[in-house]
mmCIF file of C-alpha atoms in Angstrom:
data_model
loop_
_atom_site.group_PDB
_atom_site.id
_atom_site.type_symbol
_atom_site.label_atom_id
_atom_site.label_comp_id
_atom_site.label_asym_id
_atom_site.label_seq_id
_atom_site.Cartn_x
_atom_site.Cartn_y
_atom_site.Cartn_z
ATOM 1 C CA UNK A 878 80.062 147.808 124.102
ATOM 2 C CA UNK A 879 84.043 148.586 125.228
ATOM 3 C CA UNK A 880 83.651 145.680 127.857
ATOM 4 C CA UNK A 881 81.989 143.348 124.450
ATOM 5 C CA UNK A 882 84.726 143.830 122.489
ATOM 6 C CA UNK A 883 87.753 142.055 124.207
ATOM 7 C CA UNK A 884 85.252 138.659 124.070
ATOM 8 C CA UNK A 885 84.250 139.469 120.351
ATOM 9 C CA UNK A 886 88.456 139.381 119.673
ATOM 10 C CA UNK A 887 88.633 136.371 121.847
ATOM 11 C CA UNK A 888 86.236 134.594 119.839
ATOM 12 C CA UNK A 889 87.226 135.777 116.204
ATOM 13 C CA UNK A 890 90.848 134.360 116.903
ATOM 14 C CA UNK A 891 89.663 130.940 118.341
ATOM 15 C CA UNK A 892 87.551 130.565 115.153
ATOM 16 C CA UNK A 893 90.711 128.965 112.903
ATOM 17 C CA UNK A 894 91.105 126.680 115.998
ATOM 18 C CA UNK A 895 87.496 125.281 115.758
ATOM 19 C CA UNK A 896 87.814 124.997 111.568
ATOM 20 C CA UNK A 897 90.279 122.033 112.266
ATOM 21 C CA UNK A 898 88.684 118.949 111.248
ATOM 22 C CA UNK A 899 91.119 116.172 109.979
ATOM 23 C CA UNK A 900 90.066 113.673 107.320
ATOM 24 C CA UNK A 901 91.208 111.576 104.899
ATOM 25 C CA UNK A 902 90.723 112.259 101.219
ATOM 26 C CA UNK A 903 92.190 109.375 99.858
ATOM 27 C CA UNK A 904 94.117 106.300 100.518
ATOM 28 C CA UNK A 905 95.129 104.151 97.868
ATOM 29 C CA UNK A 906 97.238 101.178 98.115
ATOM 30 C CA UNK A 907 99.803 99.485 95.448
ATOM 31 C CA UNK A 908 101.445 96.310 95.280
ATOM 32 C CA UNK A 909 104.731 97.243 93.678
ATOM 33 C CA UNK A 910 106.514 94.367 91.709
ATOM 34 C CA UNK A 911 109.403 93.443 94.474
ATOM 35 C CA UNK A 912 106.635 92.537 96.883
ATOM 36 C CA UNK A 913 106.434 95.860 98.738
ATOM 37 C CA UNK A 914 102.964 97.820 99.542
ATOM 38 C CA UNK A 915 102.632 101.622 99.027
ATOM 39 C CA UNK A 916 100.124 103.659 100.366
ATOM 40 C CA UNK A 917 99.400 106.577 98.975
ATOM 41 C CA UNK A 918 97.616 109.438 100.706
ATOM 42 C CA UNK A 919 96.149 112.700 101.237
ATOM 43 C CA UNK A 920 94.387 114.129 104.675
ATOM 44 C CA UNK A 921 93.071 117.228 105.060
ATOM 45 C CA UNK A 922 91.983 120.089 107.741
ATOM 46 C CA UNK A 923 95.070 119.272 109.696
ATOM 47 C CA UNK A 924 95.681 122.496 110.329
ATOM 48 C CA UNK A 925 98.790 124.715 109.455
ATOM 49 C CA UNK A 926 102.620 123.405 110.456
ATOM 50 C CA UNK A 927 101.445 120.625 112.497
ATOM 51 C CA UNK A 928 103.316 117.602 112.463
ATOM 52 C CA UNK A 929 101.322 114.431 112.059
ATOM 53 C CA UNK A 930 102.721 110.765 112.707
ATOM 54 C CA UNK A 931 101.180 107.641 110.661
ATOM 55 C CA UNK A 932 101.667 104.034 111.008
ATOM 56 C CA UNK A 933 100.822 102.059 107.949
ATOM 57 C CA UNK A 934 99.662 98.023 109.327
ATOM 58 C CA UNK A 935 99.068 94.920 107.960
ATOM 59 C CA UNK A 936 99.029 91.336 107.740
ATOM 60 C CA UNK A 937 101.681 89.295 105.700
ATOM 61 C CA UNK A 938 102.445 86.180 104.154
ATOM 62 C CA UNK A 939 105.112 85.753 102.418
ATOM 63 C CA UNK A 940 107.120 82.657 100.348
ATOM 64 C CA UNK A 941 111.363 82.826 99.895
ATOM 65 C CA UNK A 942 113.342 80.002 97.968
ATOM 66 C CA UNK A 943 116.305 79.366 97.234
ATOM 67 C CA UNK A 944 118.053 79.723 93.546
ATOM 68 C CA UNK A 945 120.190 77.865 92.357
ATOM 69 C CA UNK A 946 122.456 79.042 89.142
ATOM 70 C CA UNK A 947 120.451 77.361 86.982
ATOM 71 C CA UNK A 948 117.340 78.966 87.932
ATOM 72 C CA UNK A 949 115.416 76.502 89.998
ATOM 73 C CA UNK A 950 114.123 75.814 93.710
ATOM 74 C CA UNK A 951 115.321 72.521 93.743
ATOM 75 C CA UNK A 952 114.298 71.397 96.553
ATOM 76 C CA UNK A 953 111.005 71.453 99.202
ATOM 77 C CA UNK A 954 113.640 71.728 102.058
ATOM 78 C CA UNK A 955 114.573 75.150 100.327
ATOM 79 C CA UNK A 956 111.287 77.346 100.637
ATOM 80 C CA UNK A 957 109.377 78.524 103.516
ATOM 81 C CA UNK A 958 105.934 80.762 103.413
ATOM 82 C CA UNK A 959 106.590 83.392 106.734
ATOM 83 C CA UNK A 960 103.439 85.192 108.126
ATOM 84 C CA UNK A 961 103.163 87.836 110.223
ATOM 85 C CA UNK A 962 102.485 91.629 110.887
ATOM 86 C CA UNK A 963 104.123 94.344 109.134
ATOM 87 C CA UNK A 964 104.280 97.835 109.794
ATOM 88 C CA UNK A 965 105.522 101.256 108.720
ATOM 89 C CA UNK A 966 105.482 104.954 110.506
ATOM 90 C CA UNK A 967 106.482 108.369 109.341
ATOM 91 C CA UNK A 968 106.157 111.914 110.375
ATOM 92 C CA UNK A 969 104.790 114.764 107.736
ATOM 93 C CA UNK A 970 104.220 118.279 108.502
ATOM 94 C CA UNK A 971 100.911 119.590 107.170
ATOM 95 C CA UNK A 972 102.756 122.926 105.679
ATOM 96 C CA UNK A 973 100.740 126.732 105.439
ATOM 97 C CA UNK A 974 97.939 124.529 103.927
ATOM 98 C CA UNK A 975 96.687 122.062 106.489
ATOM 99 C CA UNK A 976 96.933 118.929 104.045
ATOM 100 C CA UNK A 977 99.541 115.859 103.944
ATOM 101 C CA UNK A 978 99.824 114.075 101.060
ATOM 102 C CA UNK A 979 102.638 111.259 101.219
ATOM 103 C CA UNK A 980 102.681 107.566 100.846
ATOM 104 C CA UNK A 981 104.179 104.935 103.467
ATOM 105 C CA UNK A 982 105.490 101.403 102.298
ATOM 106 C CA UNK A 983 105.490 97.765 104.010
ATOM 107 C CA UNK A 984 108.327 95.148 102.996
ATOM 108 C CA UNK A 985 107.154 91.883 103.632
ATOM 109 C CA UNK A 986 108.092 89.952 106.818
ATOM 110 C CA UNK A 987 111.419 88.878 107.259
ATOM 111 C CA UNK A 988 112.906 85.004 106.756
ATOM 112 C CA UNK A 989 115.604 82.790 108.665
ATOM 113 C CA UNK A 990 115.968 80.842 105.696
ATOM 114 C CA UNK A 991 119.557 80.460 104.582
ATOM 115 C CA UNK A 992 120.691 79.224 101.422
ATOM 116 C CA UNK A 993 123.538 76.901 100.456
ATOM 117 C CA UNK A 994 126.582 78.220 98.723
ATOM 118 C CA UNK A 995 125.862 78.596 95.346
ATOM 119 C CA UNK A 996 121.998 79.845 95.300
ATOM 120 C CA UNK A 997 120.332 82.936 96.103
ATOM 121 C CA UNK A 998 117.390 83.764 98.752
ATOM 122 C CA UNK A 999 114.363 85.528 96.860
ATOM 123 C CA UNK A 1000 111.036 86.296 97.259
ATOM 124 C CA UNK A 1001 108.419 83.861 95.464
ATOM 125 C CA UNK A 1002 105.300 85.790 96.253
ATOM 126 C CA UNK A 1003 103.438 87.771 99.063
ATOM 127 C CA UNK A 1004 99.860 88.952 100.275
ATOM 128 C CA UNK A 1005 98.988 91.221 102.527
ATOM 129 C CA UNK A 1006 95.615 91.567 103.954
ATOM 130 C CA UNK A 1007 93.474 94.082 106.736
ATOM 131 C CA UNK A 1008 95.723 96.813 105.335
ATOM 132 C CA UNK A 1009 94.787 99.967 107.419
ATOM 133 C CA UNK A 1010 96.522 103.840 107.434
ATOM 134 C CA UNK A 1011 96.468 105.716 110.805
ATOM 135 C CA UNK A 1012 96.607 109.045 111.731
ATOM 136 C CA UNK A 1013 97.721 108.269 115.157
ATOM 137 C CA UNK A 1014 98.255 112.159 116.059
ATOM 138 C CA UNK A 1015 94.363 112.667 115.712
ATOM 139 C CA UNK A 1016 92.996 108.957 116.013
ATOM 140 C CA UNK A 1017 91.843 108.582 112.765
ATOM 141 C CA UNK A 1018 92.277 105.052 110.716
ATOM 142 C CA UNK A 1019 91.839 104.396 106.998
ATOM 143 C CA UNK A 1020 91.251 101.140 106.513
ATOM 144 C CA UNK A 1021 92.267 100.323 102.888
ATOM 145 C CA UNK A 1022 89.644 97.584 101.729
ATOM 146 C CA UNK A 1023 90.907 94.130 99.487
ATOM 147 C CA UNK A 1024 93.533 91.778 99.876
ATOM 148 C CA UNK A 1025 96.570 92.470 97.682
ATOM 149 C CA UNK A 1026 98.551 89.392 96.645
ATOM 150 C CA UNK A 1027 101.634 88.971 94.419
ATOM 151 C CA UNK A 1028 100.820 86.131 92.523
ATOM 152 C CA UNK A 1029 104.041 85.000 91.931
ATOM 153 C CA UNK A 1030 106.875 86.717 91.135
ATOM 154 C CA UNK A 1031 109.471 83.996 90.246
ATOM 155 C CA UNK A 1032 107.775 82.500 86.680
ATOM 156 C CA UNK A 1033 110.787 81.382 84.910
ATOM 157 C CA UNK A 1034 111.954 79.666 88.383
ATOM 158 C CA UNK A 1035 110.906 76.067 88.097
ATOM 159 C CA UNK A 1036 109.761 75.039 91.795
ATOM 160 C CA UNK A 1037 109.166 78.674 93.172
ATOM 161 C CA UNK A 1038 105.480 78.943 92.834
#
């Protein structure tokens, strides 16, 4: 029995260890109205004070014109639709609890587009598409289903849309 118990102490403190199971609980995704993408999310069974690193991904297309003062695009030569991947990462500790819940957000891709003196660059619309949240600590993805598209977001700019 005396030589049992050092292995029965051995075990009982590697049983938190073996309780660590990480999972998502949610991910939820928003399209906010200046063409950026939130995700929102909670994982659990991280285990306590571990720092976890996730990379928010996904695909982009995006439209910029030019504005003139008058509040038009007024002319083909001054838009240009830009497509390409986007990506976000951030770090979280998982507190005395074990759970992260944060959000990450995408910006759509980037233009070369310059506009003439007088007019301003701005986004016409965007959609983003195979939208996915990774836990790249533990391997785990959570792919956020749908295709999330601006519609666009220039109405009272004749030639934008």
């Amino acid at each position: 029995m005396i030589l049992g118990l050092p292995l029965l102490l051995a075990l009982l403190t590697t049983l938190p260890a073996q309780a660590v199971s990480p999972h998502f609980i949610r991910a939820d995704a928003t399209l906010n109205a200046n063409g950026t993408l939130t995700v929102a999310f909670k994982e659990a069974g991280l285990g306590n004070n571990q720092n976890i690193t996730y990379v928010l991904s996904a695909d982009a297309t995006a439209t910029y014109v030019c504005v003139n003062r008058g509040g038009a695009n007024p002319s083909a030569s001054n838009k240009t639709e830009v497509s390409g991947p986007v990506s976000a990462t951030g770090t979280f500790n998982s507190g005395k609890n074990g759970q992260i819940t944060a959000s990450l957000t995408v910006s759509p891709p980037p233009t070369s587009l310059t506009c003439p003196p007088g007019q301003s660059l701005q986004l016409a619309q965007v959609t983003y598409t195979n939208v996915t949240l990774t836990d790249t600590t533990n391997g785990i993805p959570a792919p956020i289903e749908g295709t999330f598209s601006s519609g666009c977001l220039l109405p009272n700019v004749r030639g934008a849309c």
